[in-house]
Amino acid sequence: MNRKGNTVAEGVAAAGLSGALYTASLFMPAGIMTALFSPLPLAFYAWRRPAWTAALFALLAALIPAFFAPIGGASYLVQFGLGGVLLGEAMKRGWRPEYIIGSYTLLTTAAALVILVVTANAASLSPADLVDSIAAEWRKAISDALGTGAGEAPRETLVALESRLEEVVDFLAHSFFGLTVSINLLTGWLNAAWLRRLVRARGAKLDNWLYWKAPDSWIWALILPALAMLFGDGVVKMAGTNILFISVSVYFLQGLAIIQFILTEKKTSPLIRIPIYALIVLYVPGAPVAVAVLGAFDMWLNFRSRIVKPPADRGNENK
């Protein structure tokens, strides 16, 4: 097969896999986990091939979820498909990690907000009213579930549980923007991390991300929103909560970089590393917050320099 044929075959395979990963989220309760990886196939393709070609295959991939739900196809294209193309192109150009993941986050967050506005207009609602209506549906579902599946549980217990769950729903509704940005930020990092593994396996020389840290001034984006959330009220409290979600996510990534640095310096096997990351992200309550605290205190304690003195050029991961 000639080079052009290889390009097309690889693009079709990347589009098919990416579209299928996202489409699974439309049908399976746990499908959101597969959707988070849907940018990766097109990101790898965009790293190897021209960006415009990858964008065309992202459009092709969008036809898969669009077959089942038109809004799903549009959501995939502007958030995950083109987001994957951006990751691959940015990695190929050698951008710094904050620019790669930051640009992905900006693109996907803007796309999510556009979709929210379009969906709200179609329902003759404002975006805030649409979010509130979704929260109301969740509250009704909680009430119905507790009413039909109560069994012999004491009424006081059910009332307290329903009240607590409704508070969680309200909190999520008021934190919609911060949650959206945080999810996109972590999705960008997740796909960028796996893309780096794929391109390193092909012999690519990459800058070392193990010393990455947020600017020192970013600490105020953690302190001030935390104060607003604790002592503010109304709009001030809601704004502080949303910004705090984003700041904690940034320091969570810095904390992960510290942990990865330590595991790399100790030459820890991937068979041990992967379960550690899984435990941090999925299974240990409070672990993500602890990792974010580790990242925040790195500003003062500089954990990595206490283990190994950083090289002047921060090195290369392939050296």
PDB file of C-alpha atoms in Angstrom:
ATOM      1  CA  MET A   1       0.000   0.000   0.000  1.00  0.00           C
ATOM      2  CA  ASN A   2       1.379   3.466  -0.893  1.00  0.00           C
ATOM      3  CA  ARG A   3       1.866   6.341   1.530  1.00  0.00           C
ATOM      4  CA  LYS A   4      -1.451   7.970   0.619  1.00  0.00           C
ATOM      5  CA  GLY A   5      -3.260   4.689   1.210  1.00  0.00           C
ATOM      6  CA  ASN A   6      -1.580   4.318   4.592  1.00  0.00           C
ATOM      7  CA  THR A   7      -2.626   7.840   5.545  1.00  0.00           C
ATOM      8  CA  VAL A   8      -6.261   7.164   4.691  1.00  0.00           C
ATOM      9  CA  ALA A   9      -6.322   3.754   6.397  1.00  0.00           C
ATOM     10  CA  GLU A  10      -4.765   5.158   9.562  1.00  0.00           C
ATOM     11  CA  GLY A  11      -7.194   8.080   9.539  1.00  0.00           C
ATOM     12  CA  VAL A  12     -10.224   5.836   9.142  1.00  0.00           C
ATOM     13  CA  ALA A  13      -8.991   3.607  11.969  1.00  0.00           C
ATOM     14  CA  ALA A  14      -8.350   6.623  14.245  1.00  0.00           C
ATOM     15  CA  ALA A  15     -11.741   8.129  13.423  1.00  0.00           C
ATOM     16  CA  GLY A  16     -13.554   4.831  13.963  1.00  0.00           C
ATOM     17  CA  LEU A  17     -11.904   4.183  17.330  1.00  0.00           C
ATOM     18  CA  SER A  18     -12.344   7.760  18.540  1.00  0.00           C
ATOM     19  CA  GLY A  19     -15.991   7.931  17.495  1.00  0.00           C
ATOM     20  CA  ALA A  20     -16.733   4.534  19.039  1.00  0.00           C
ATOM     21  CA  LEU A  21     -15.136   5.493  22.365  1.00  0.00           C
ATOM     22  CA  TYR A  22     -17.332   8.572  22.578  1.00  0.00           C
ATOM     23  CA  THR A  23     -20.496   6.831  21.366  1.00  0.00           C
ATOM     24  CA  ALA A  24     -20.173   4.287  24.178  1.00  0.00           C
ATOM     25  CA  SER A  25     -20.910   7.137  26.613  1.00  0.00           C
ATOM     26  CA  LEU A  26     -24.359   7.529  25.049  1.00  0.00           C
ATOM     27  CA  PHE A  27     -25.407   4.005  26.000  1.00  0.00           C
ATOM     28  CA  MET A  28     -23.376   2.738  28.960  1.00  0.00           C
ATOM     29  CA  PRO A  29     -23.469   4.187  32.506  1.00  0.00           C
ATOM     30  CA  ALA A  30     -19.674   3.889  32.702  1.00  0.00           C
ATOM     31  CA  GLY A  31     -19.246   5.070  29.114  1.00  0.00           C
ATOM     32  CA  ILE A  32     -18.039   8.469  30.255  1.00  0.00           C
ATOM     33  CA  MET A  33     -14.709   6.810  31.064  1.00  0.00           C
ATOM     34  CA  THR A  34     -14.292   5.690  27.447  1.00  0.00           C
ATOM     35  CA  ALA A  35     -15.375   9.118  26.193  1.00  0.00           C
ATOM     36  CA  LEU A  36     -12.529  10.731  28.136  1.00  0.00           C
ATOM     37  CA  PHE A  37     -10.060   8.799  25.974  1.00  0.00           C
ATOM     38  CA  SER A  38     -11.789   9.554  22.666  1.00  0.00           C
ATOM     39  CA  PRO A  39      -9.380  12.420  21.733  1.00  0.00           C
ATOM     40  CA  LEU A  40      -6.352  10.105  21.918  1.00  0.00           C
ATOM     41  CA  PRO A  41      -6.614   8.212  18.581  1.00  0.00           C
ATOM     42  CA  LEU A  42      -6.986  11.437  16.587  1.00  0.00           C
ATOM     43  CA  ALA A  43      -4.286  13.147  18.683  1.00  0.00           C
ATOM     44  CA  PHE A  44      -1.830  10.405  17.746  1.00  0.00           C
ATOM     45  CA  TYR A  45      -2.895  10.619  14.118  1.00  0.00           C
ATOM     46  CA  ALA A  46      -2.494  14.433  14.130  1.00  0.00           C
ATOM     47  CA  TRP A  47       0.988  14.047  15.603  1.00  0.00           C
ATOM     48  CA  ARG A  48       1.979  11.837  12.659  1.00  0.00           C
ATOM     49  CA  ARG A  49       0.010  13.511   9.858  1.00  0.00           C
ATOM     50  CA  PRO A  50      -1.047  17.054   8.814  1.00  0.00           C
ATOM     51  CA  ALA A  51      -3.552  18.712  11.127  1.00  0.00           C
ATOM     52  CA  TRP A  52      -6.029  19.473   8.344  1.00  0.00           C
ATOM     53  CA  THR A  53      -6.182  15.764   7.456  1.00  0.00           C
ATOM     54  CA  ALA A  54      -6.790  14.881  11.096  1.00  0.00           C
ATOM     55  CA  ALA A  55      -9.569  17.504  11.259  1.00  0.00           C
ATOM     56  CA  LEU A  56     -11.313  15.882   8.285  1.00  0.00           C
ATOM     57  CA  PHE A  57     -11.200  12.505  10.003  1.00  0.00           C
ATOM     58  CA  ALA A  58     -12.531  14.125  13.198  1.00  0.00           C
ATOM     59  CA  LEU A  59     -15.518  15.221  11.112  1.00  0.00           C
ATOM     60  CA  LEU A  60     -15.878  11.647   9.867  1.00  0.00           C
ATOM     61  CA  ALA A  61     -15.704  10.317  13.428  1.00  0.00           C
ATOM     62  CA  ALA A  62     -18.513  12.693  14.464  1.00  0.00           C
ATOM     63  CA  LEU A  63     -20.870  10.861  12.123  1.00  0.00           C
ATOM     64  CA  ILE A  64     -20.829   7.835  14.454  1.00  0.00           C
ATOM     65  CA  PRO A  65     -22.404   9.506  17.514  1.00  0.00           C
ATOM     66  CA  ALA A  66     -24.492  11.763  15.213  1.00  0.00           C
ATOM     67  CA  PHE A  67     -26.193   8.641  13.834  1.00  0.00           C
ATOM     68  CA  PHE A  68     -27.634   7.975  17.296  1.00  0.00           C
ATOM     69  CA  ALA A  69     -28.003  11.572  18.550  1.00  0.00           C
ATOM     70  CA  PRO A  70     -27.317  14.687  16.404  1.00  0.00           C
ATOM     71  CA  ILE A  71     -26.321  16.766  19.431  1.00  0.00           C
ATOM     72  CA  GLY A  72     -23.925  13.984  20.388  1.00  0.00           C
ATOM     73  CA  GLY A  73     -22.148  14.289  17.050  1.00  0.00           C
ATOM     74  CA  ALA A  74     -21.769  18.052  17.425  1.00  0.00           C
ATOM     75  CA  SER A  75     -20.602  17.693  21.019  1.00  0.00           C
ATOM     76  CA  TYR A  76     -18.013  15.090  20.050  1.00  0.00           C
ATOM     77  CA  LEU A  77     -16.644  17.110  17.136  1.00  0.00           C
ATOM     78  CA  VAL A  78     -16.049  20.410  18.896  1.00  0.00           C
ATOM     79  CA  GLN A  79     -14.961  18.970  22.227  1.00  0.00           C
ATOM     80  CA  PHE A  80     -13.186  15.665  21.671  1.00  0.00           C
ATOM     81  CA  GLY A  81     -12.513  15.357  17.938  1.00  0.00           C
ATOM     82  CA  LEU A  82     -10.983  18.774  17.286  1.00  0.00           C
ATOM     83  CA  GLY A  83      -9.569  18.740  20.809  1.00  0.00           C
ATOM     84  CA  GLY A  84      -7.614  15.615  19.923  1.00  0.00           C
ATOM     85  CA  VAL A  85      -6.341  17.227  16.729  1.00  0.00           C
ATOM     86  CA  LEU A  86      -5.173  20.226  18.748  1.00  0.00           C
ATOM     87  CA  LEU A  87      -3.330  18.003  21.242  1.00  0.00           C
ATOM     88  CA  GLY A  88      -1.500  16.145  18.490  1.00  0.00           C
ATOM     89  CA  GLU A  89      -0.532  19.284  16.584  1.00  0.00           C
ATOM     90  CA  ALA A  90       0.605  21.105  19.736  1.00  0.00           C
ATOM     91  CA  MET A  91       2.702  18.103  20.788  1.00  0.00           C
ATOM     92  CA  LYS A  92       4.254  17.955  17.314  1.00  0.00           C
ATOM     93  CA  ARG A  93       5.164  21.642  17.512  1.00  0.00           C
ATOM     94  CA  GLY A  94       6.867  21.132  20.880  1.00  0.00           C
ATOM     95  CA  TRP A  95       4.655  23.446  22.919  1.00  0.00           C
ATOM     96  CA  ARG A  96       5.153  23.712  26.658  1.00  0.00           C
ATOM     97  CA  PRO A  97       2.792  21.580  28.768  1.00  0.00           C
ATOM     98  CA  GLU A  98       0.790  24.551  30.065  1.00  0.00           C
ATOM     99  CA  TYR A  99       0.174  25.692  26.481  1.00  0.00           C
ATOM    100  CA  ILE A 100      -0.789  22.228  25.240  1.00  0.00           C
ATOM    101  CA  ILE A 101      -3.229  21.443  28.035  1.00  0.00           C
ATOM    102  CA  GLY A 102      -4.336  25.057  28.436  1.00  0.00           C
ATOM    103  CA  SER A 103      -5.262  25.417  24.764  1.00  0.00           C
ATOM    104  CA  TYR A 104      -7.152  22.116  24.883  1.00  0.00           C
ATOM    105  CA  THR A 105      -9.028  23.292  27.972  1.00  0.00           C
ATOM    106  CA  LEU A 106      -9.924  26.644  26.394  1.00  0.00           C
ATOM    107  CA  LEU A 107     -11.180  25.000  23.196  1.00  0.00           C
ATOM    108  CA  THR A 108     -13.261  22.326  24.880  1.00  0.00           C
ATOM    109  CA  THR A 109     -14.684  24.665  27.521  1.00  0.00           C
ATOM    110  CA  ALA A 110     -15.706  27.217  24.885  1.00  0.00           C
ATOM    111  CA  ALA A 111     -17.305  24.404  22.893  1.00  0.00           C
ATOM    112  CA  ALA A 112     -19.192  23.140  25.955  1.00  0.00           C
ATOM    113  CA  LEU A 113     -20.525  26.621  26.685  1.00  0.00           C
ATOM    114  CA  VAL A 114     -21.614  27.098  23.050  1.00  0.00           C
ATOM    115  CA  ILE A 115     -23.451  23.775  23.158  1.00  0.00           C
ATOM    116  CA  LEU A 116     -25.080  24.809  26.432  1.00  0.00           C
ATOM    117  CA  VAL A 117     -26.286  28.101  24.921  1.00  0.00           C
ATOM    118  CA  VAL A 118     -27.592  26.435  21.744  1.00  0.00           C
ATOM    119  CA  THR A 119     -29.391  23.732  23.733  1.00  0.00           C
ATOM    120  CA  ALA A 120     -30.895  26.329  26.073  1.00  0.00           C
ATOM    121  CA  ASN A 121     -32.111  28.476  23.171  1.00  0.00           C
ATOM    122  CA  ALA A 122     -33.703  25.426  21.559  1.00  0.00           C
ATOM    123  CA  ALA A 123     -35.621  24.863  24.806  1.00  0.00           C
ATOM    124  CA  SER A 124     -36.470  28.602  25.106  1.00  0.00           C
ATOM    125  CA  LEU A 125     -34.446  28.815  28.309  1.00  0.00           C
ATOM    126  CA  SER A 126     -31.426  30.744  29.498  1.00  0.00           C
ATOM    127  CA  PRO A 127     -28.262  28.663  30.100  1.00  0.00           C
ATOM    128  CA  ALA A 128     -28.674  29.104  33.869  1.00  0.00           C
ATOM    129  CA  ASP A 129     -32.310  28.008  33.690  1.00  0.00           C
ATOM    130  CA  LEU A 130     -31.320  24.952  31.657  1.00  0.00           C
ATOM    131  CA  VAL A 131     -28.779  23.923  34.297  1.00  0.00           C
ATOM    132  CA  ASP A 132     -31.404  24.500  37.000  1.00  0.00           C
ATOM    133  CA  SER A 133     -33.942  22.396  35.092  1.00  0.00           C
ATOM    134  CA  ILE A 134     -31.463  19.526  34.839  1.00  0.00           C
ATOM    135  CA  ALA A 135     -30.803  19.824  38.570  1.00  0.00           C
ATOM    136  CA  ALA A 136     -34.561  19.737  39.188  1.00  0.00           C
ATOM    137  CA  GLU A 137     -34.817  16.517  37.163  1.00  0.00           C
ATOM    138  CA  TRP A 138     -32.037  14.991  39.268  1.00  0.00           C
ATOM    139  CA  ARG A 139     -33.795  16.009  42.479  1.00  0.00           C
ATOM    140  CA  LYS A 140     -37.049  14.441  41.258  1.00  0.00           C
ATOM    141  CA  ALA A 141     -35.190  11.254  40.290  1.00  0.00           C
ATOM    142  CA  ILE A 142     -33.656  11.104  43.776  1.00  0.00           C
ATOM    143  CA  SER A 143     -37.058  11.593  45.394  1.00  0.00           C
ATOM    144  CA  ASP A 144     -38.654   8.911  43.213  1.00  0.00           C
ATOM    145  CA  ALA A 145     -35.821   6.456  43.839  1.00  0.00           C
ATOM    146  CA  LEU A 146     -35.986   6.895  47.596  1.00  0.00           C
ATOM    147  CA  GLY A 147     -39.755   6.636  47.507  1.00  0.00           C
ATOM    148  CA  THR A 148     -39.884   3.380  45.534  1.00  0.00           C
ATOM    149  CA  GLY A 149     -36.805   1.717  46.990  1.00  0.00           C
ATOM    150  CA  ALA A 150     -37.178   2.762  50.594  1.00  0.00           C
ATOM    151  CA  GLY A 151     -37.989  -0.687  51.980  1.00  0.00           C
ATOM    152  CA  GLU A 152     -38.150  -0.645  55.757  1.00  0.00           C
ATOM    153  CA  ALA A 153     -35.795   2.277  56.228  1.00  0.00           C
ATOM    154  CA  PRO A 154     -36.941   4.834  58.857  1.00  0.00           C
ATOM    155  CA  ARG A 155     -38.581   7.903  57.355  1.00  0.00           C
ATOM    156  CA  GLU A 156     -36.195  10.230  59.221  1.00  0.00           C
ATOM    157  CA  THR A 157     -33.239   8.505  57.577  1.00  0.00           C
ATOM    158  CA  LEU A 158     -34.786   8.824  54.122  1.00  0.00           C
ATOM    159  CA  VAL A 159     -35.620  12.485  54.623  1.00  0.00           C
ATOM    160  CA  ALA A 160     -32.068  13.231  55.794  1.00  0.00           C
ATOM    161  CA  LEU A 161     -30.568  11.297  52.878  1.00  0.00           C
ATOM    162  CA  GLU A 162     -32.815  13.025  50.341  1.00  0.00           C
ATOM    163  CA  SER A 163     -31.943  16.422  51.782  1.00  0.00           C
ATOM    164  CA  ARG A 164     -28.225  15.646  51.639  1.00  0.00           C
ATOM    165  CA  LEU A 165     -28.381  14.416  48.047  1.00  0.00           C
ATOM    166  CA  GLU A 166     -30.337  17.487  46.999  1.00  0.00           C
ATOM    167  CA  GLU A 167     -27.643  19.673  48.548  1.00  0.00           C
ATOM    168  CA  VAL A 168     -25.048  17.831  46.467  1.00  0.00           C
ATOM    169  CA  VAL A 169     -27.128  18.383  43.311  1.00  0.00           C
ATOM    170  CA  ASP A 170     -27.463  22.104  44.080  1.00  0.00           C
ATOM    171  CA  PHE A 171     -23.723  22.344  44.722  1.00  0.00           C
ATOM    172  CA  LEU A 172     -22.940  20.690  41.384  1.00  0.00           C
ATOM    173  CA  ALA A 173     -25.387  22.965  39.561  1.00  0.00           C
ATOM    174  CA  HIS A 174     -23.827  26.101  41.073  1.00  0.00           C
ATOM    175  CA  SER A 175     -20.337  24.775  40.283  1.00  0.00           C
ATOM    176  CA  PHE A 176     -21.135  23.919  36.665  1.00  0.00           C
ATOM    177  CA  PHE A 177     -18.512  26.196  35.096  1.00  0.00           C
ATOM    178  CA  GLY A 178     -15.690  25.223  37.443  1.00  0.00           C
ATOM    179  CA  LEU A 179     -16.500  21.529  37.068  1.00  0.00           C
ATOM    180  CA  THR A 180     -16.571  21.832  33.273  1.00  0.00           C
ATOM    181  CA  VAL A 181     -13.176  23.536  33.152  1.00  0.00           C
ATOM    182  CA  SER A 182     -11.683  21.067  35.644  1.00  0.00           C
ATOM    183  CA  ILE A 183     -12.949  18.030  33.726  1.00  0.00           C
ATOM    184  CA  ASN A 184     -11.597  19.437  30.460  1.00  0.00           C
ATOM    185  CA  LEU A 185      -8.272  20.269  32.122  1.00  0.00           C
ATOM    186  CA  LEU A 186      -7.882  16.751  33.498  1.00  0.00           C
ATOM    187  CA  THR A 187      -9.046  15.194  30.208  1.00  0.00           C
ATOM    188  CA  GLY A 188      -6.432  17.212  28.329  1.00  0.00           C
ATOM    189  CA  TRP A 189      -3.724  16.109  30.741  1.00  0.00           C
ATOM    190  CA  LEU A 190      -4.844  12.457  30.593  1.00  0.00           C
ATOM    191  CA  ASN A 191      -4.748  12.322  26.800  1.00  0.00           C
ATOM    192  CA  ALA A 192      -1.522  14.331  26.575  1.00  0.00           C
ATOM    193  CA  ALA A 193       0.156  11.928  29.029  1.00  0.00           C
ATOM    194  CA  TRP A 194      -0.849   8.870  26.995  1.00  0.00           C
ATOM    195  CA  LEU A 195       0.052  10.605  23.737  1.00  0.00           C
ATOM    196  CA  ARG A 196       3.538  11.232  25.099  1.00  0.00           C
ATOM    197  CA  ARG A 197       3.876   7.519  25.874  1.00  0.00           C
ATOM    198  CA  LEU A 198       2.857   6.634  22.325  1.00  0.00           C
ATOM    199  CA  VAL A 199       5.201   9.077  20.616  1.00  0.00           C
ATOM    200  CA  ARG A 200       8.127   8.177  22.896  1.00  0.00           C
ATOM    201  CA  ALA A 201       7.592   4.546  21.893  1.00  0.00           C
ATOM    202  CA  ARG A 202       8.227   5.671  18.310  1.00  0.00           C
ATOM    203  CA  GLY A 203      11.542   7.232  19.309  1.00  0.00           C
ATOM    204  CA  ALA A 204      10.441  10.878  19.549  1.00  0.00           C
ATOM    205  CA  LYS A 205      12.559  13.230  21.666  1.00  0.00           C
ATOM    206  CA  LEU A 206      10.369  15.124  24.119  1.00  0.00           C
ATOM    207  CA  ASP A 207      10.957  17.858  26.676  1.00  0.00           C
ATOM    208  CA  ASN A 208      10.888  16.717  30.274  1.00  0.00           C
ATOM    209  CA  TRP A 209       7.573  17.435  32.007  1.00  0.00           C
ATOM    210  CA  LEU A 210       8.640  16.024  35.367  1.00  0.00           C
ATOM    211  CA  TYR A 211       9.703  19.469  36.642  1.00  0.00           C
ATOM    212  CA  TRP A 212       6.517  21.239  35.603  1.00  0.00           C
ATOM    213  CA  LYS A 213       4.987  23.574  38.181  1.00  0.00           C
ATOM    214  CA  ALA A 214       2.383  26.317  38.210  1.00  0.00           C
ATOM    215  CA  PRO A 215       3.623  29.928  38.430  1.00  0.00           C
ATOM    216  CA  ASP A 216       4.121  31.059  42.027  1.00  0.00           C
ATOM    217  CA  SER A 217       1.490  33.771  41.582  1.00  0.00           C
ATOM    218  CA  TRP A 218      -1.109  31.073  40.889  1.00  0.00           C
ATOM    219  CA  ILE A 219      -1.296  30.430  44.638  1.00  0.00           C
ATOM    220  CA  TRP A 220      -3.563  33.482  44.914  1.00  0.00           C
ATOM    221  CA  ALA A 221      -6.021  31.763  42.593  1.00  0.00           C
ATOM    222  CA  LEU A 222      -6.238  29.144  45.334  1.00  0.00           C
ATOM    223  CA  ILE A 223      -6.233  31.338  48.459  1.00  0.00           C
ATOM    224  CA  LEU A 224      -8.650  34.107  47.415  1.00  0.00           C
ATOM    225  CA  PRO A 225     -11.377  31.805  45.996  1.00  0.00           C
ATOM    226  CA  ALA A 226     -11.117  29.619  49.104  1.00  0.00           C
ATOM    227  CA  LEU A 227     -11.748  32.682  51.283  1.00  0.00           C
ATOM    228  CA  ALA A 228     -14.654  33.710  49.043  1.00  0.00           C
ATOM    229  CA  MET A 229     -16.195  30.256  49.323  1.00  0.00           C
ATOM    230  CA  LEU A 230     -15.789  30.116  53.104  1.00  0.00           C
ATOM    231  CA  PHE A 231     -16.825  33.656  54.026  1.00  0.00           C
ATOM    232  CA  GLY A 232     -18.631  35.014  50.981  1.00  0.00           C
ATOM    233  CA  ASP A 233     -22.286  34.780  50.066  1.00  0.00           C
ATOM    234  CA  GLY A 234     -24.395  34.626  46.927  1.00  0.00           C
ATOM    235  CA  VAL A 235     -22.526  35.396  43.721  1.00  0.00           C
ATOM    236  CA  VAL A 236     -19.197  35.895  45.523  1.00  0.00           C
ATOM    237  CA  LYS A 237     -19.382  32.443  47.082  1.00  0.00           C
ATOM    238  CA  MET A 238     -20.445  30.819  43.811  1.00  0.00           C
ATOM    239  CA  ALA A 239     -17.616  32.514  41.878  1.00  0.00           C
ATOM    240  CA  GLY A 240     -15.090  31.486  44.528  1.00  0.00           C
ATOM    241  CA  THR A 241     -16.274  27.879  44.403  1.00  0.00           C
ATOM    242  CA  ASN A 242     -15.969  27.705  40.623  1.00  0.00           C
ATOM    243  CA  ILE A 243     -12.503  29.258  40.526  1.00  0.00           C
ATOM    244  CA  LEU A 244     -11.384  27.025  43.388  1.00  0.00           C
ATOM    245  CA  PHE A 245     -12.283  23.915  41.406  1.00  0.00           C
ATOM    246  CA  ILE A 246      -9.977  25.078  38.612  1.00  0.00           C
ATOM    247  CA  SER A 247      -7.107  26.037  40.924  1.00  0.00           C
ATOM    248  CA  VAL A 248      -7.271  22.741  42.815  1.00  0.00           C
ATOM    249  CA  SER A 249      -7.178  20.880  39.485  1.00  0.00           C
ATOM    250  CA  VAL A 250      -4.018  22.739  38.452  1.00  0.00           C
ATOM    251  CA  TYR A 251      -2.297  21.904  41.737  1.00  0.00           C
ATOM    252  CA  PHE A 252      -3.517  18.326  41.449  1.00  0.00           C
ATOM    253  CA  LEU A 253      -1.571  18.073  38.180  1.00  0.00           C
ATOM    254  CA  GLN A 254       1.492  19.597  39.833  1.00  0.00           C
ATOM    255  CA  GLY A 255       1.184  17.079  42.658  1.00  0.00           C
ATOM    256  CA  LEU A 256       0.981  14.262  40.112  1.00  0.00           C
ATOM    257  CA  ALA A 257       4.134  15.595  38.449  1.00  0.00           C
ATOM    258  CA  ILE A 258       5.916  15.399  41.812  1.00  0.00           C
ATOM    259  CA  ILE A 259       4.731  11.825  42.378  1.00  0.00           C
ATOM    260  CA  GLN A 260       5.746  10.832  38.850  1.00  0.00           C
ATOM    261  CA  PHE A 261       9.151  12.451  39.419  1.00  0.00           C
ATOM    262  CA  ILE A 262       9.691  10.435  42.596  1.00  0.00           C
ATOM    263  CA  LEU A 263       8.601   7.181  40.946  1.00  0.00           C
ATOM    264  CA  THR A 264      10.862   7.878  37.958  1.00  0.00           C
ATOM    265  CA  GLU A 265      13.876   8.684  40.133  1.00  0.00           C
ATOM    266  CA  LYS A 266      13.294   5.469  42.091  1.00  0.00           C
ATOM    267  CA  LYS A 267      13.052   3.603  38.766  1.00  0.00           C
ATOM    268  CA  THR A 268       9.671   2.185  39.766  1.00  0.00           C
ATOM    269  CA  SER A 269       8.206  -0.384  37.398  1.00  0.00           C
ATOM    270  CA  PRO A 270       5.120   0.620  35.345  1.00  0.00           C
ATOM    271  CA  LEU A 271       3.409  -2.382  36.936  1.00  0.00           C
ATOM    272  CA  ILE A 272       3.591  -0.463  40.220  1.00  0.00           C
ATOM    273  CA  ARG A 273       3.129   3.051  38.844  1.00  0.00           C
ATOM    274  CA  ILE A 274      -0.185   2.437  37.078  1.00  0.00           C
ATOM    275  CA  PRO A 275      -1.954   0.994  40.169  1.00  0.00           C
ATOM    276  CA  ILE A 276      -0.651   3.943  42.204  1.00  0.00           C
ATOM    277  CA  TYR A 277      -2.158   6.430  39.743  1.00  0.00           C
ATOM    278  CA  ALA A 278      -5.412   4.430  39.671  1.00  0.00           C
ATOM    279  CA  LEU A 279      -5.608   4.459  43.466  1.00  0.00           C
ATOM    280  CA  ILE A 280      -5.019   8.217  43.551  1.00  0.00           C
ATOM    281  CA  VAL A 281      -7.628   9.052  40.945  1.00  0.00           C
ATOM    282  CA  LEU A 282     -10.313   6.428  41.501  1.00  0.00           C
ATOM    283  CA  TYR A 283     -10.198   4.489  44.724  1.00  0.00           C
ATOM    284  CA  VAL A 284      -8.714   6.300  47.725  1.00  0.00           C
ATOM    285  CA  PRO A 285     -11.088   8.890  49.277  1.00  0.00           C
ATOM    286  CA  GLY A 286      -9.374  12.224  49.731  1.00  0.00           C
ATOM    287  CA  ALA A 287      -6.330  11.222  47.666  1.00  0.00           C
ATOM    288  CA  PRO A 288      -6.911  13.811  44.882  1.00  0.00           C
ATOM    289  CA  VAL A 289      -7.163  16.577  47.495  1.00  0.00           C
ATOM    290  CA  ALA A 290      -3.987  15.333  49.199  1.00  0.00           C
ATOM    291  CA  VAL A 291      -2.168  15.348  45.853  1.00  0.00           C
ATOM    292  CA  ALA A 292      -3.404  18.906  45.187  1.00  0.00           C
ATOM    293  CA  VAL A 293      -2.133  19.982  48.643  1.00  0.00           C
ATOM    294  CA  LEU A 294       1.232  18.418  47.781  1.00  0.00           C
ATOM    295  CA  GLY A 295       1.296  20.467  44.580  1.00  0.00           C
ATOM    296  CA  ALA A 296       0.366  23.695  46.370  1.00  0.00           C
ATOM    297  CA  PHE A 297       3.033  23.317  49.074  1.00  0.00           C
ATOM    298  CA  ASP A 298       5.647  22.620  46.397  1.00  0.00           C
ATOM    299  CA  MET A 299       5.830  26.393  45.973  1.00  0.00           C
ATOM    300  CA  TRP A 300       7.547  26.687  49.359  1.00  0.00           C
ATOM    301  CA  LEU A 301       9.099  23.243  49.871  1.00  0.00           C
ATOM    302  CA  ASN A 302      10.258  22.483  46.303  1.00  0.00           C
ATOM    303  CA  PHE A 303      10.081  18.729  46.834  1.00  0.00           C
ATOM    304  CA  ARG A 304      11.814  17.705  43.614  1.00  0.00           C
ATOM    305  CA  SER A 305      14.964  19.756  44.231  1.00  0.00           C
ATOM    306  CA  ARG A 306      15.292  18.030  47.609  1.00  0.00           C
ATOM    307  CA  ILE A 307      15.542  14.692  45.819  1.00  0.00           C
ATOM    308  CA  VAL A 308      17.612  15.578  42.757  1.00  0.00           C
ATOM    309  CA  LYS A 309      19.079  18.927  41.749  1.00  0.00           C
ATOM    310  CA  PRO A 310      17.239  19.909  38.536  1.00  0.00           C
ATOM    311  CA  PRO A 311      19.410  20.211  35.413  1.00  0.00           C
ATOM    312  CA  ALA A 312      19.828  23.675  33.956  1.00  0.00           C
ATOM    313  CA  ASP A 313      17.811  22.817  30.824  1.00  0.00           C
ATOM    314  CA  ARG A 314      15.380  20.512  32.661  1.00  0.00           C
ATOM    315  CA  GLY A 315      16.699  17.691  30.483  1.00  0.00           C
ATOM    316  CA  ASN A 316      15.031  15.395  28.035  1.00  0.00           C
ATOM    317  CA  GLU A 317      12.954  12.361  29.006  1.00  0.00           C
ATOM    318  CA  ASN A 318      14.706  10.239  26.386  1.00  0.00           C
ATOM    319  CA  LYS A 319      18.209  10.854  27.711  1.00  0.00           C
TER     320      LYS A 319
END
